Amino acid sequence: MELEIDRTEVLRYLQSSKDLEDDNINRLIEEATSEIKKLINFRYLYQKFPIELSEDGIKVKGTTLTLKGKSIKKHLNNSKEIYIMAATLGAQVDKKISYYEKVSVTKSMIFDACATTAIEAGCDQVEAEIKEEVLAAGNEDITFRYSPGYGDLGIEIQKEILRILKAPKKIGLTASKYNMLIPTKSVTAIIGVITEKTEVDHQAEDRIDRGNENENLEERDLEFETRHCKNCILYQDCELRRKGIYCGAKG
Amino acid sequence: MELKDKLGNQIILFDGAMGTVLQQRGLKAGDVPEKLNIEKREEIVEIHKSYLKSGAEILTTNTFGANALKMKETDYSVEEVVSAAVQNARQAVIESEIEAAVALDMGPLGELLEPMGSLSFDEAYSLYQQQVLVGVEEGADLIHIETIADLYEARAAVLAAKENSNLPVFCTLTFEEDGRTFTGSSIHSMISVLEGLGVDAIGLNCSLGPEKLEPLVEEVLQYSKLPVILQANAGLPVVENGETVFKISPAEYFKPIARLYEKGLAVIGGCCGTNEEFISLIAENLKNKKVKEREIIKESLACSPSQSVNLAGVNVVGERINPTGKAAFKEALRNGDLDYILKVAVEEVDAGADILDVNLGLPEIDEKKVMVKLINELQGILDIPLQIDSSNPEVIDEALRYYNGTAIVNSVNGEREVLEKTLPAVKKYGAAVIGLTMDDEGIPTTAEGRFEIAERIVSRAAEHGISRDKIIIDCLTLTASAQQEGVRETLRAVKMVKEKLGVKTTLGVSNVSFGLPARPVLNRTFLAMALYQGLNLPIIDPNDVEMMAAVKAAAVLNNIDQGAAQYIEYMSELENKTESESEAEEDLTEKNDLQTVIIRGLKSESARLTQELLKEKEALEVVNEYLIPALDMVGERYEKGDIFLPQLVQSAETVKEAFSVLKEEMARTGGRDITKGKIVMATVKGDVHDIGKNIVKTVLENYGYQIIDLGRNVNIREVVNAVVENEVQLLGLSALMTTTVKNMEKTIKAVRDKAPECQIMVGGAVLTTDYAEMIDADFYARDAKEAVEIAKKIFAE
């Protein structure tokens, strides 16, 4: 699977405008983009599970996993089935980021941003593949991908998710004692199957907004942030917020 | 027949899968199969029995993940689970009345080791050791280490097995179709490292079906002298109706195995998706058959997990990681500034070195500690194999333990004591070793004399079980100006040891020209002569283009570099490099004041201009009149949104270049120190994201602060020690995750205990002012600029 690394996205992760005019930086982005493509060993897995609501949270049937918290419950409000996915760029990308940290901080941050862009692009493709499968089965839609650590869904389930998918064996993806995914440029996520369109689907609307109003993004982001995210502990690091998506948690 | 006698002579059959069989019997996804050793003993015994009935001669215990990291998620201890598991297998053997061995099974720990992950080598070792000790106590017949992707983890497991038992040790890694494991280990490195550690059988398991693994197993059969194992999956799994199923039949599974048997495969079993039918079919056809003879290509390598160098060829050993005669290097070592050394290493690799010599011989440092740390750091960023250079056997022993690969030891010599102290570690870790042709009486003047010492080294090594293909002899370069007749003796000796002893050779080259004019010409000529005599490993400065070119040219003329391919590649790369450098310089002709250069982030130009300025100005004047104003301007533009974060950092790095020129000048002239204060910085234990901290570090350095950077995933004790030893007033800690902020809190508490006067600032994605206060930090720094403000405040007091 060839992953596209969109320069605008890279610049966004670098907290820069897409109109950045700096020959050096632009050249470094170009170089990092082509270099990282050679290092990426993109691997992914996903599996479908039925879910049921229980007192503790959402039980993922046939597994040991129970998804706890308000935000995931809201996220999967319209779903009876979920997909659990895991994806990684592989260990070589991490090693190269560490390498550049010793050579040049500028290069390492650019490389890191390219890697983040790549793993997100990879996940988009996996998500599209899942969506195709879901639609083919006669369903309406899927929810966006929801990862441990979003809202009040704890990252303590990281290891269990990996175990369920046998991700360490199959794609070399592990979690550390502190539930950090390693290789670090990796994602686990939960996607709900939506069987029929409901009236209120803010997330879908948000995403449509994103598609149409890229140019107004900054304004919209601001409004959206004050609405939802200001009080969240993950405020600064939230990948979702950067994309203008609201995870569903009430701060 | 005893297992050890049978191994490699007759086919030995393992059992098939356990995990997937248990899942078919209703084990939930995500559940811990090892619990069933206790909770469903009968069922486990029953599965073992069915494998025995189908012909398995080795039962693997149901202990794939029975390590303390995973067992803490259950109600059972490692001891309980492992002992029940071994007993279950034993019970199956007894009740079936079929002769079979019980293998203590050890899979991966489930967490990645440093430097990729945060688990230390010692922790990994202890986790495996715990399993081994119980297995031995319960009477397991062998230890089977399997499904490992990281060679470092395999090393930890093998060492734990060998240091805590006398049992045979088998080890299999899991490869992708391209012949690499997920962490990048190659087949050749696996063979070199595991043979070096003295395992009894090696091979592949899991990942793919036997057909896909066939070419990879063939490669192992070609290059490994050990009995070769294959335990493949039943093809690739497919998901059908939410269930994982394996599709290939026992007959299909057997076909490639039959072919590999013809090529010398010795140990066969099954992994995920296989069951007793698969084993049964193999047993019907191959049980007790004689293992086919095969031809083995002997290689002696120096390697990291992903990169190997055949010592029989001609390869350049970079000599730059060595403090001798280098003030800045010594200073960096004294300050614990490993980044400086890493940069030297990166330069050598870029210049084309094949192996890096690592020498940290400076009396005032703790050589052992720094060596291990540096090796870990080097392995974290580079793939090049290393040569451990020390005169201290303890340093060598420790370095070899932590080195992930097959290293070269530099060096032993003909002295009995040196040999006896160093060779055991060389043998234990499977390293190659350099023997210097000198002894207590010095360097013999004649080639014959040096040959004699080489012979002695070879025979002493053989007594320690080290074969001569692991031996590299250094016939010692003498200085032409002082011992002119000695130069030829060295060259003669190279030829003699090479031809008569069949060992590899190395030489430090540049000594030859000492004290004479135009040294490069002498060096190059001597190098060419030595290469003609059969020199394998010239130790040189790879940044010396002429020397590198001479090595490449000699390889062509000696008919080693077939079709001159490497020569052509090196020359064209060299050309490209020179071109792009001159382009960059042309680009700079118009603008050349230091401020513009800083704002535009032109690093090499910054160093040059700083040097120019130093002709007229004091270092401190350069700081105050040029650097600080430029920095302020950059900061202001960033605040206003005229430039963005990468540009800010780029400028900061440019200033850093200027600073390093100034610092060298200060070191040279002994002028007034321009450092405003020392700050210790670290990314806390468990966190491997380092970029944020590095940005803050660079900017702080710009403002004249000396940063003692402890890196990432730093132990609490290490932070405390650095704060206490350096008597710093300010500590900066970074953490990126809610889970690691807990370690930040613990670190702060520990520092408060030992160094209450030290102020602490914290930063990182999940932190806020409130959170910082909650974990008892003194300051929260939102970004680099705030960190500078905090530093200014502290050091003004």
mmCIF file of C-alpha atoms in Angstrom, chain B residues 244-372:
data_model
loop_
_atom_site.group_PDB
_atom_site.id
_atom_site.type_symbol
_atom_site.label_atom_id
_atom_site.label_comp_id
_atom_site.label_asym_id
_atom_site.label_seq_id
_atom_site.Cartn_x
_atom_site.Cartn_y
_atom_site.Cartn_z
ATOM 1 C CA THR B 244 -9.752 -16.534 11.880
ATOM 2 C CA VAL B 245 -9.231 -19.662 9.825
ATOM 3 C CA PHE B 246 -6.182 -21.250 8.297
ATOM 4 C CA LYS B 247 -6.818 -22.671 4.914
ATOM 5 C CA ILE B 248 -4.076 -25.004 3.812
ATOM 6 C CA SER B 249 -4.341 -28.731 4.266
ATOM 7 C CA PRO B 250 -1.781 -30.987 5.934
ATOM 8 C CA ALA B 251 -0.841 -32.337 2.490
ATOM 9 C CA GLU B 252 -0.145 -28.884 1.102
ATOM 10 C CA TYR B 253 1.745 -28.048 4.254
ATOM 11 C CA PHE B 254 3.916 -31.084 3.881
ATOM 12 C CA LYS B 255 5.072 -30.500 0.290
ATOM 13 C CA PRO B 256 7.591 -27.711 0.945
ATOM 14 C CA ILE B 257 8.673 -29.491 4.115
ATOM 15 C CA ALA B 258 9.530 -32.577 2.107
ATOM 16 C CA ARG B 259 11.636 -30.428 -0.213
ATOM 17 C CA LEU B 260 13.407 -28.787 2.720
ATOM 18 C CA TYR B 261 14.034 -32.171 4.265
ATOM 19 C CA GLU B 262 15.962 -33.070 1.126
ATOM 20 C CA LYS B 263 18.057 -29.957 1.677
ATOM 21 C CA GLY B 264 18.967 -30.777 5.236
ATOM 22 C CA LEU B 265 16.163 -29.566 7.535
ATOM 23 C CA ALA B 266 16.594 -31.274 10.916
ATOM 24 C CA VAL B 267 13.807 -30.219 13.276
ATOM 25 C CA ILE B 268 10.195 -29.877 12.156
ATOM 26 C CA GLY B 269 6.983 -28.820 13.830
ATOM 27 C CA GLY B 270 3.972 -26.589 13.373
ATOM 28 C CA CYS B 271 2.906 -23.120 14.451
ATOM 29 C CA CYS B 272 -0.404 -21.198 14.297
ATOM 30 C CA GLY B 273 -3.224 -23.060 12.588
ATOM 31 C CA THR B 274 -1.560 -26.473 12.595
ATOM 32 C CA ASN B 275 -2.935 -29.410 14.556
ATOM 33 C CA GLU B 276 -2.211 -33.099 15.107
ATOM 34 C CA GLU B 277 -3.128 -33.973 11.502
ATOM 35 C CA PHE B 278 -0.258 -31.848 10.211
ATOM 36 C CA ILE B 279 2.196 -33.455 12.598
ATOM 37 C CA SER B 280 0.874 -36.885 11.860
ATOM 38 C CA LEU B 281 1.514 -36.539 8.155
ATOM 39 C CA ILE B 282 5.069 -35.328 8.724
ATOM 40 C CA ALA B 283 5.664 -38.210 11.142
ATOM 41 C CA GLU B 284 4.393 -40.809 8.676
ATOM 42 C CA ASN B 285 6.873 -39.606 6.105
ATOM 43 C CA LEU B 286 9.902 -38.406 7.980
ATOM 44 C CA LYS B 287 10.030 -39.718 11.527
ATOM 45 C CA ASN B 288 13.488 -40.978 12.506
ATOM 46 C CA LYS B 289 14.854 -40.402 9.042
ATOM 47 C CA LYS B 290 18.467 -39.439 8.761
ATOM 48 C CA VAL B 291 19.052 -35.721 8.322
ATOM 49 C CA LYS B 292 20.372 -35.057 4.814
ATOM 50 C CA GLU B 293 23.905 -33.799 4.488
ATOM 51 C CA ARG B 294 24.325 -30.310 3.122
ATOM 52 C CA GLU B 295 27.084 -28.005 2.038
ATOM 53 C CA ILE B 296 27.576 -25.021 4.279
ATOM 54 C CA ILE B 297 29.042 -21.714 3.179
ATOM 55 C CA LYS B 298 31.221 -20.583 6.031
ATOM 56 C CA GLU B 299 31.079 -16.912 6.820
ATOM 57 C CA SER B 300 32.605 -14.909 9.573
ATOM 58 C CA LEU B 301 30.713 -11.715 10.165
ATOM 59 C CA ALA B 302 30.687 -8.597 12.201
ATOM 60 C CA CYS B 303 27.076 -7.551 12.374
ATOM 61 C CA SER B 304 24.293 -5.539 13.856
ATOM 62 C CA PRO B 305 20.796 -7.056 13.574
ATOM 63 C CA SER B 306 20.221 -5.539 10.168
ATOM 64 C CA GLN B 307 23.657 -5.081 8.656
ATOM 65 C CA SER B 308 26.555 -7.454 8.335
ATOM 66 C CA VAL B 309 30.102 -7.236 7.103
ATOM 67 C CA ASN B 310 31.922 -10.290 5.832
ATOM 68 C CA LEU B 311 35.292 -10.133 7.514
ATOM 69 C CA ALA B 312 36.957 -11.990 4.674
ATOM 70 C CA GLY B 313 36.480 -9.018 2.352
ATOM 71 C CA VAL B 314 38.138 -5.621 2.536
ATOM 72 C CA ASN B 315 36.265 -3.272 4.837
ATOM 73 C CA VAL B 316 37.022 0.084 6.375
ATOM 74 C CA VAL B 317 37.031 0.440 10.135
ATOM 75 C CA GLY B 318 36.398 4.047 11.151
ATOM 76 C CA GLU B 319 38.859 5.239 13.782
ATOM 77 C CA ARG B 320 37.335 8.540 14.821
ATOM 78 C CA ILE B 321 35.582 7.481 18.019
ATOM 79 C CA ASN B 322 38.709 7.813 20.080
ATOM 80 C CA PRO B 323 39.696 10.578 22.490
ATOM 81 C CA THR B 324 43.443 10.257 21.954
ATOM 82 C CA GLY B 325 44.827 13.616 20.918
ATOM 83 C CA LYS B 326 41.429 15.292 20.552
ATOM 84 C CA ALA B 327 40.635 18.026 23.047
ATOM 85 C CA ALA B 328 37.017 18.521 22.063
ATOM 86 C CA PHE B 329 36.320 14.781 22.165
ATOM 87 C CA LYS B 330 37.854 14.524 25.634
ATOM 88 C CA GLU B 331 35.846 17.477 26.818
ATOM 89 C CA ALA B 332 32.663 15.904 25.482
ATOM 90 C CA LEU B 333 33.459 12.645 27.261
ATOM 91 C CA ARG B 334 34.106 14.416 30.540
ATOM 92 C CA ASN B 335 30.799 16.268 30.232
ATOM 93 C CA GLY B 336 28.919 13.109 29.341
ATOM 94 C CA ASP B 337 28.021 14.739 26.007
ATOM 95 C CA LEU B 338 27.362 11.604 24.002
ATOM 96 C CA ASP B 339 25.629 13.572 21.265
ATOM 97 C CA TYR B 340 29.009 14.900 20.238
ATOM 98 C CA ILE B 341 30.296 11.353 19.838
ATOM 99 C CA LEU B 342 27.161 10.256 18.010
ATOM 100 C CA LYS B 343 27.732 13.034 15.500
ATOM 101 C CA VAL B 344 31.263 11.807 14.930
ATOM 102 C CA ALA B 345 29.809 8.335 14.313
ATOM 103 C CA VAL B 346 27.199 9.628 11.897
ATOM 104 C CA GLU B 347 29.906 11.451 9.934
ATOM 105 C CA GLU B 348 31.967 8.289 9.687
ATOM 106 C CA VAL B 349 29.007 6.283 8.433
ATOM 107 C CA ASP B 350 28.135 8.969 5.894
ATOM 108 C CA ALA B 351 31.740 8.940 4.729
ATOM 109 C CA GLY B 352 31.497 5.233 3.998
ATOM 110 C CA ALA B 353 32.895 3.355 7.008
ATOM 111 C CA ASP B 354 31.861 -0.307 7.193
ATOM 112 C CA ILE B 355 32.600 -0.859 10.880
ATOM 113 C CA LEU B 356 33.113 1.652 13.687
ATOM 114 C CA ASP B 357 35.871 1.283 16.225
ATOM 115 C CA VAL B 358 34.681 2.564 19.617
ATOM 116 C CA ASN B 359 37.410 3.623 22.005
ATOM 117 C CA LEU B 360 36.595 5.597 25.151
ATOM 118 C CA GLY B 361 39.920 5.277 26.920
ATOM 119 C CA LEU B 362 40.052 8.345 29.097
ATOM 120 C CA PRO B 363 41.270 7.720 32.659
ATOM 121 C CA GLU B 364 38.908 10.127 34.410
ATOM 122 C CA ILE B 365 35.659 8.594 33.144
ATOM 123 C CA ASP B 366 33.847 5.419 34.131
ATOM 124 C CA GLU B 367 34.729 3.652 30.891
ATOM 125 C CA LYS B 368 32.457 0.668 31.453
ATOM 126 C CA LYS B 369 29.383 2.722 32.148
ATOM 127 C CA VAL B 370 29.923 5.197 29.324
ATOM 128 C CA MET B 371 30.772 2.405 26.867
ATOM 129 C CA VAL B 372 27.513 0.566 27.525
#
